[in-house]
């Protein structure tokens, strides 16, 4: 009853823990009697693996109570690996063959490592592997899934941040236009002050940068490798501010005296909406601002010819 109350408390504490908490709690609840039966059936009450497995199971519950779900999963997997010492030869043989069936889901180096431990195909396994070898193979599989869960956690937190920023940016743009409603017959450029222009450019620059960050994060989440730097909220926010800064730079460039001699577009920019659209693109793609910078300063000789700069040897 007390465990069920804790599960309910965790489920209402936040959306992140609702399915994850209850899933692990169910795994632990169902595994406890199985482990106890294994220990009794194999007469392993005094063996070290049984003591360690029960201690790890208890530690996993404590970590779960603190909502440290990833840590609790790792400890739980370690307890299950220790149970291999209590397996019969037939059980170890069956586990080895099932691992070779499952390795197609793993990345390449882990797949090769497990095959080097157990064999290339399940037909190659004639005898039950030693418990130590089998535990190493299972650990390679568990580490892969732990890394996947960790990557999912990084991506989930980053997406939550980005969509919050996206909502704020859209809401700010709506408020901006509400406060800059112009009477019928007047044009928006006649109503906006220079400060109003700059605020609008910044808002649309932020909108473009946030949209670009969301698409980039979604693209990176397809890969199995964990990119802690790419998933860092500080790095992501810095990219967003850089995109907004580029939008301001493009706006200043288009309103400067050198805009006539620097041709960035094949069309003219007149209305505020045009500036806002350009600000969005500037925030979305840094290549747009780089193109403008190159148009001002020009390419050096090495960039123009594609040669690498010479270095003193």
CSV table of C-alpha atoms in Angstrom, one decimal:
chain,number,residue,atom,x,y,z
A,1,UNK,CA,0.0,0.0,0.0
A,2,UNK,CA,2.8,2.4,0.9
A,3,UNK,CA,4.6,1.6,-2.4
A,4,UNK,CA,1.5,2.3,-4.4
A,5,UNK,CA,1.1,5.7,-2.6
A,6,UNK,CA,4.6,6.6,-3.5
A,7,UNK,CA,4.0,5.7,-7.1
A,8,UNK,CA,0.9,7.9,-7.1
A,9,UNK,CA,2.8,10.8,-5.5
A,10,UNK,CA,5.6,10.5,-8.1
A,11,UNK,CA,3.1,10.3,-10.9
A,12,UNK,CA,1.5,13.6,-10.0
A,13,UNK,CA,4.8,15.3,-9.2
A,14,UNK,CA,5.7,15.8,-12.9
A,15,UNK,CA,5.0,14.5,-16.4
A,16,UNK,CA,8.6,13.2,-16.7
A,17,UNK,CA,8.1,10.6,-14.0
A,18,UNK,CA,4.6,9.3,-14.6
A,19,UNK,CA,5.3,6.4,-17.0
A,20,UNK,CA,9.0,5.9,-16.0
A,21,UNK,CA,8.4,5.7,-12.3
A,22,UNK,CA,5.5,3.3,-12.5
A,23,UNK,CA,7.4,1.1,-15.1
A,24,UNK,CA,10.4,0.7,-12.9
A,25,UNK,CA,8.4,0.2,-9.8
A,26,UNK,CA,6.5,-2.6,-11.5
A,27,UNK,CA,9.8,-4.2,-12.6
A,28,UNK,CA,11.2,-4.2,-9.1
A,29,UNK,CA,7.9,-5.5,-7.6
A,30,UNK,CA,7.8,-8.4,-10.0
A,31,UNK,CA,11.5,-9.2,-9.8
A,32,UNK,CA,11.8,-9.4,-6.0
A,33,UNK,CA,9.9,-12.8,-5.7
A,34,UNK,CA,11.7,-14.2,-8.7
A,35,UNK,CA,15.1,-13.4,-7.2
A,36,UNK,CA,14.0,-14.8,-3.8
A,37,UNK,CA,12.8,-18.0,-5.5
A,38,UNK,CA,16.1,-18.3,-7.4
A,39,UNK,CA,18.1,-18.0,-4.2
A,40,UNK,CA,16.0,-20.6,-2.4
A,41,UNK,CA,16.0,-23.1,-5.3
A,42,UNK,CA,19.7,-22.9,-5.8
A,43,UNK,CA,20.4,-22.9,-2.0
A,44,UNK,CA,22.4,-19.7,-2.4
A,45,UNK,CA,21.3,-17.8,0.8
A,46,UNK,CA,24.9,-17.6,2.0
A,47,UNK,CA,26.5,-17.0,-1.4
A,48,UNK,CA,28.0,-13.6,-2.2
A,49,UNK,CA,26.1,-13.0,-5.4
A,50,UNK,CA,22.8,-13.5,-3.7
A,51,UNK,CA,23.6,-11.0,-0.9
A,52,UNK,CA,24.9,-8.4,-3.3
A,53,UNK,CA,21.8,-8.8,-5.6
A,54,UNK,CA,19.4,-8.3,-2.7
A,55,UNK,CA,21.4,-5.3,-1.5
A,56,UNK,CA,21.3,-3.8,-4.9
A,57,UNK,CA,17.6,-4.4,-5.3
A,58,UNK,CA,17.0,-2.6,-2.0
A,59,UNK,CA,19.3,0.3,-3.1
A,60,UNK,CA,17.3,0.5,-6.4
A,61,UNK,CA,14.1,1.0,-4.4
A,62,UNK,CA,15.7,3.8,-2.4
A,63,UNK,CA,16.9,5.6,-5.5
A,64,UNK,CA,13.5,5.3,-7.0
A,65,UNK,CA,11.9,6.8,-3.9
A,66,UNK,CA,14.2,9.8,-4.5
A,67,UNK,CA,13.0,9.9,-8.2
A,68,UNK,CA,16.6,9.1,-9.3
A,69,UNK,CA,15.2,6.9,-12.0
A,70,UNK,CA,18.2,6.5,-14.2
A,71,UNK,CA,20.4,5.5,-11.3
A,72,UNK,CA,17.8,3.1,-10.1
A,73,UNK,CA,17.7,1.4,-13.5
A,74,UNK,CA,21.4,0.9,-13.5
A,75,UNK,CA,21.5,-0.6,-10.1
A,76,UNK,CA,18.6,-2.9,-11.0
A,77,UNK,CA,20.3,-4.1,-14.1
A,78,UNK,CA,23.4,-4.9,-12.0
A,79,UNK,CA,21.4,-7.0,-9.6
A,80,UNK,CA,19.9,-8.9,-12.6
A,81,UNK,CA,23.4,-9.6,-14.0
A,82,UNK,CA,24.5,-11.0,-10.6
A,83,UNK,CA,21.7,-13.5,-10.8
A,84,UNK,CA,23.5,-15.1,-13.7
A,85,UNK,CA,25.7,-16.8,-11.1
A,86,UNK,CA,22.6,-18.7,-10.1
A,87,UNK,CA,21.7,-19.8,-13.6
A,88,UNK,CA,21.8,-23.5,-14.7
A,89,UNK,CA,23.9,-24.4,-17.8
A,90,UNK,CA,20.7,-24.6,-19.9
A,91,UNK,CA,19.6,-21.1,-18.7
A,92,UNK,CA,23.1,-19.6,-19.5
A,93,UNK,CA,23.0,-21.2,-23.0
A,94,UNK,CA,19.5,-19.9,-23.7
A,95,UNK,CA,20.5,-16.4,-22.5
A,96,UNK,CA,23.6,-16.4,-24.7
A,97,UNK,CA,21.6,-17.3,-27.8
A,98,UNK,CA,18.9,-14.7,-27.0
A,99,UNK,CA,21.7,-12.0,-26.7
A,100,UNK,CA,22.9,-12.9,-30.2
A,101,UNK,CA,19.4,-12.4,-31.5
A,102,UNK,CA,19.1,-9.0,-29.8
A,103,UNK,CA,22.5,-7.5,-30.8
A,104,UNK,CA,21.1,-6.3,-34.2
A,105,UNK,CA,19.6,-3.4,-32.2
A,106,UNK,CA,23.0,-2.3,-30.8
A,107,UNK,CA,25.6,-0.1,-32.3
A,108,UNK,CA,28.4,-1.7,-34.3
A,109,UNK,CA,31.2,-1.9,-31.8
A,110,UNK,CA,29.0,-3.4,-29.0
A,111,UNK,CA,27.7,-5.9,-31.5
A,112,UNK,CA,31.2,-7.0,-32.4
A,113,UNK,CA,32.3,-7.1,-28.8
A,114,UNK,CA,29.4,-9.4,-27.8
A,115,UNK,CA,30.1,-11.7,-30.8
A,116,UNK,CA,33.7,-11.9,-29.8
A,117,UNK,CA,32.6,-13.1,-26.3
A,118,UNK,CA,29.8,-15.5,-27.3
A,119,UNK,CA,30.2,-16.3,-31.0
A,120,UNK,CA,29.2,-15.0,-34.4
A,121,UNK,CA,25.9,-16.9,-34.6
A,122,UNK,CA,23.7,-18.6,-32.0
A,123,UNK,CA,24.3,-21.9,-33.9
A,124,UNK,CA,28.0,-21.5,-32.9
A,125,UNK,CA,27.2,-21.7,-29.2
A,126,UNK,CA,27.5,-25.4,-28.3
A,127,UNK,CA,28.2,-25.1,-24.6
A,128,UNK,CA,27.0,-22.7,-21.9
A,129,UNK,CA,29.4,-19.7,-21.5
A,130,UNK,CA,31.0,-19.1,-18.1
A,131,UNK,CA,28.9,-16.7,-15.9
A,132,UNK,CA,31.7,-14.1,-16.0
A,133,UNK,CA,31.7,-14.1,-19.8
A,134,UNK,CA,27.9,-13.9,-20.0
A,135,UNK,CA,27.8,-11.1,-17.5
A,136,UNK,CA,30.2,-9.1,-19.6
A,137,UNK,CA,28.0,-9.6,-22.7
A,138,UNK,CA,24.9,-8.6,-20.8
A,139,UNK,CA,26.6,-5.5,-19.4
A,140,UNK,CA,27.5,-4.3,-22.9
A,141,UNK,CA,23.8,-4.6,-23.9
A,142,UNK,CA,22.6,-2.9,-20.7
A,143,UNK,CA,25.1,0.0,-21.1
A,144,UNK,CA,23.7,0.6,-24.6
A,145,UNK,CA,20.2,1.0,-23.4
A,146,UNK,CA,21.3,3.1,-20.4
A,147,UNK,CA,23.0,5.4,-22.9
A,148,UNK,CA,19.9,5.5,-25.0
A,149,UNK,CA,17.7,6.5,-22.0
A,150,UNK,CA,20.3,9.1,-21.0
A,151,UNK,CA,20.3,10.6,-24.5
A,152,UNK,CA,16.5,10.6,-24.5
A,153,UNK,CA,16.6,12.5,-21.2
A,154,UNK,CA,18.9,15.1,-22.6
A,155,UNK,CA,16.8,15.6,-25.7
A,156,UNK,CA,13.6,15.7,-23.7
A,157,UNK,CA,14.9,18.4,-21.4
A,158,UNK,CA,16.2,20.4,-24.3
A,159,UNK,CA,13.0,20.2,-26.3
A,160,UNK,CA,11.1,21.3,-23.2
A,161,UNK,CA,13.3,24.4,-23.0
A,162,UNK,CA,13.1,25.2,-26.7
A,163,UNK,CA,9.3,24.9,-26.9
A,164,UNK,CA,9.0,27.1,-23.8
A,165,UNK,CA,11.1,29.7,-25.6
A,166,UNK,CA,9.2,29.3,-28.8
A,167,UNK,CA,5.9,29.9,-26.9
A,168,UNK,CA,7.4,33.0,-25.3
A,169,UNK,CA,8.7,34.3,-28.6
A,170,UNK,CA,5.3,33.8,-30.4
A,171,UNK,CA,3.4,35.4,-27.5
A,172,UNK,CA,5.8,38.4,-27.5
A,173,UNK,CA,5.3,38.9,-31.3
A,174,UNK,CA,1.5,38.8,-30.8
A,175,UNK,CA,1.8,41.4,-28.0
A,176,UNK,CA,4.2,43.5,-30.2
A,177,UNK,CA,1.6,43.7,-33.0
A,178,UNK,CA,-1.2,44.4,-30.6
A,179,UNK,CA,0.7,47.5,-29.3
A,180,UNK,CA,1.6,48.5,-32.8
A,181,UNK,CA,-1.9,48.3,-34.4
A,182,UNK,CA,-2.0,51.2,-36.9
A,183,UNK,CA,-5.2,53.0,-38.0
A,184,UNK,CA,-6.8,52.2,-41.4
A,185,UNK,CA,-5.2,54.2,-44.2
A,186,UNK,CA,-1.8,54.4,-42.5
A,187,UNK,CA,1.2,52.2,-43.2
A,188,UNK,CA,3.1,50.2,-40.6
A,189,UNK,CA,6.4,52.0,-41.4
A,190,UNK,CA,4.7,55.3,-40.5
A,191,UNK,CA,3.7,54.1,-37.1
A,192,UNK,CA,6.9,52.3,-36.1
A,193,UNK,CA,9.7,54.2,-34.4
A,194,UNK,CA,13.4,53.1,-34.8
A,195,UNK,CA,13.1,51.4,-31.5
A,196,UNK,CA,10.0,49.6,-32.6
A,197,UNK,CA,11.8,48.4,-35.7
A,198,UNK,CA,14.7,47.1,-33.7
A,199,UNK,CA,12.4,45.3,-31.2
A,200,UNK,CA,10.5,43.7,-34.1
A,201,UNK,CA,13.7,42.6,-35.8
A,202,UNK,CA,14.9,41.1,-32.5
A,203,UNK,CA,11.7,39.2,-31.9
A,204,UNK,CA,11.7,37.7,-35.4
A,205,UNK,CA,15.4,37.0,-35.1
A,206,UNK,CA,14.8,35.0,-31.9
A,207,UNK,CA,11.9,33.2,-33.5
A,208,UNK,CA,14.1,32.1,-36.4
A,209,UNK,CA,16.9,31.1,-34.1
A,210,UNK,CA,14.6,29.0,-31.9
A,211,UNK,CA,13.0,27.3,-34.8
A,212,UNK,CA,16.5,26.4,-36.2
A,213,UNK,CA,17.5,25.0,-32.8
A,214,UNK,CA,14.4,22.8,-32.6
A,215,UNK,CA,15.0,21.4,-36.0
A,216,UNK,CA,18.7,20.8,-35.3
A,217,UNK,CA,17.9,19.1,-32.0
A,218,UNK,CA,15.4,16.8,-33.7
A,219,UNK,CA,18.0,16.0,-36.3
A,220,UNK,CA,20.7,15.2,-33.7
A,221,UNK,CA,18.3,13.0,-31.6
A,222,UNK,CA,18.2,10.5,-34.5
A,223,UNK,CA,21.8,9.5,-33.7
A,224,UNK,CA,22.8,7.0,-31.1
A,225,UNK,CA,25.8,8.8,-29.9
A,226,UNK,CA,25.3,11.0,-26.8
A,227,UNK,CA,26.2,14.6,-27.5
A,228,UNK,CA,26.3,16.3,-24.1
A,229,UNK,CA,27.7,19.5,-25.6
A,230,UNK,CA,25.1,19.6,-28.4
A,231,UNK,CA,22.4,18.9,-25.8
A,232,UNK,CA,23.6,21.6,-23.3
A,233,UNK,CA,21.0,24.3,-22.6
A,234,UNK,CA,23.8,26.9,-22.3
A,235,UNK,CA,25.2,26.1,-25.7
A,236,UNK,CA,21.7,26.1,-27.3
A,237,UNK,CA,20.7,29.4,-25.7
A,238,UNK,CA,24.0,30.9,-26.9
A,239,UNK,CA,23.3,29.8,-30.4
A,240,UNK,CA,19.8,31.5,-30.2
A,241,UNK,CA,21.3,34.8,-29.0
A,242,UNK,CA,23.9,34.6,-31.8
A,243,UNK,CA,21.1,34.2,-34.3
A,244,UNK,CA,19.3,37.2,-32.9
A,245,UNK,CA,22.5,39.2,-33.0
A,246,UNK,CA,22.9,38.3,-36.7
A,247,UNK,CA,19.4,39.5,-37.4
A,248,UNK,CA,20.2,42.9,-35.9
A,249,UNK,CA,23.4,43.0,-37.9
A,250,UNK,CA,21.5,42.4,-41.2
A,251,UNK,CA,19.0,45.0,-40.2
A,252,UNK,CA,21.7,47.6,-39.5
A,253,UNK,CA,23.5,46.7,-42.7
A,254,UNK,CA,20.3,47.2,-44.8
A,255,UNK,CA,19.8,50.6,-43.3
A,256,UNK,CA,23.4,51.7,-43.6
A,257,UNK,CA,25.1,53.8,-46.2
A,258,UNK,CA,27.0,50.8,-47.6
A,259,UNK,CA,23.8,48.8,-48.4
A,260,UNK,CA,23.8,50.3,-51.9
A,261,UNK,CA,27.2,48.9,-52.7
A,262,UNK,CA,26.7,45.6,-51.0
A,263,UNK,CA,24.2,43.5,-52.9
A,264,UNK,CA,22.9,40.7,-50.7
A,265,UNK,CA,19.4,40.3,-52.2
A,266,UNK,CA,18.1,40.3,-55.7
A,267,UNK,CA,15.0,42.2,-54.4
A,268,UNK,CA,14.4,45.4,-52.6
A,269,UNK,CA,13.6,45.7,-48.9
A,270,UNK,CA,11.1,48.4,-48.0
A,271,UNK,CA,8.2,47.4,-45.7
A,272,UNK,CA,8.7,46.5,-42.0
A,273,UNK,CA,7.3,43.0,-42.8
A,274,UNK,CA,10.2,42.6,-45.3
A,275,UNK,CA,12.7,43.4,-42.5
A,276,UNK,CA,11.0,41.0,-40.1
A,277,UNK,CA,11.1,38.2,-42.7
A,278,UNK,CA,14.8,38.8,-43.3
A,279,UNK,CA,15.4,38.9,-39.6
A,280,UNK,CA,13.7,35.5,-39.2
A,281,UNK,CA,16.0,34.0,-42.0
A,282,UNK,CA,19.0,35.7,-40.4
A,283,UNK,CA,18.3,34.1,-37.1
A,284,UNK,CA,17.5,30.7,-38.7
A,285,UNK,CA,20.7,30.4,-40.7
A,286,UNK,CA,24.0,31.8,-39.7
A,287,UNK,CA,25.2,31.3,-43.3
A,288,UNK,CA,23.1,34.2,-44.3
A,289,UNK,CA,25.0,36.6,-42.0
A,290,UNK,CA,28.3,35.1,-43.1
A,291,UNK,CA,27.4,35.8,-46.7
A,292,UNK,CA,26.7,39.4,-45.8
A,293,UNK,CA,30.1,39.7,-44.0
A,294,UNK,CA,31.9,38.2,-47.0
A,295,UNK,CA,30.1,40.7,-49.2
A,296,UNK,CA,31.5,43.5,-47.0
A,297,UNK,CA,35.1,42.4,-46.3
A,298,UNK,CA,35.5,40.1,-49.4
A,299,UNK,CA,37.3,36.7,-49.5
A,300,UNK,CA,41.0,36.4,-48.8
A,301,UNK,CA,43.2,34.8,-51.4
A,302,UNK,CA,43.1,31.3,-49.8
A,303,UNK,CA,39.3,31.3,-49.6
A,304,UNK,CA,38.9,32.4,-53.1
A,305,UNK,CA,41.3,29.8,-54.6
A,306,UNK,CA,40.4,27.0,-52.1
A,307,UNK,CA,44.0,26.7,-51.0
A,308,UNK,CA,45.1,26.0,-47.4
A,309,UNK,CA,47.1,28.8,-45.7
A,310,UNK,CA,50.8,28.2,-45.6
A,311,UNK,CA,52.4,27.6,-42.3
A,312,UNK,CA,56.0,27.8,-41.2
A,313,UNK,CA,57.6,24.4,-40.9
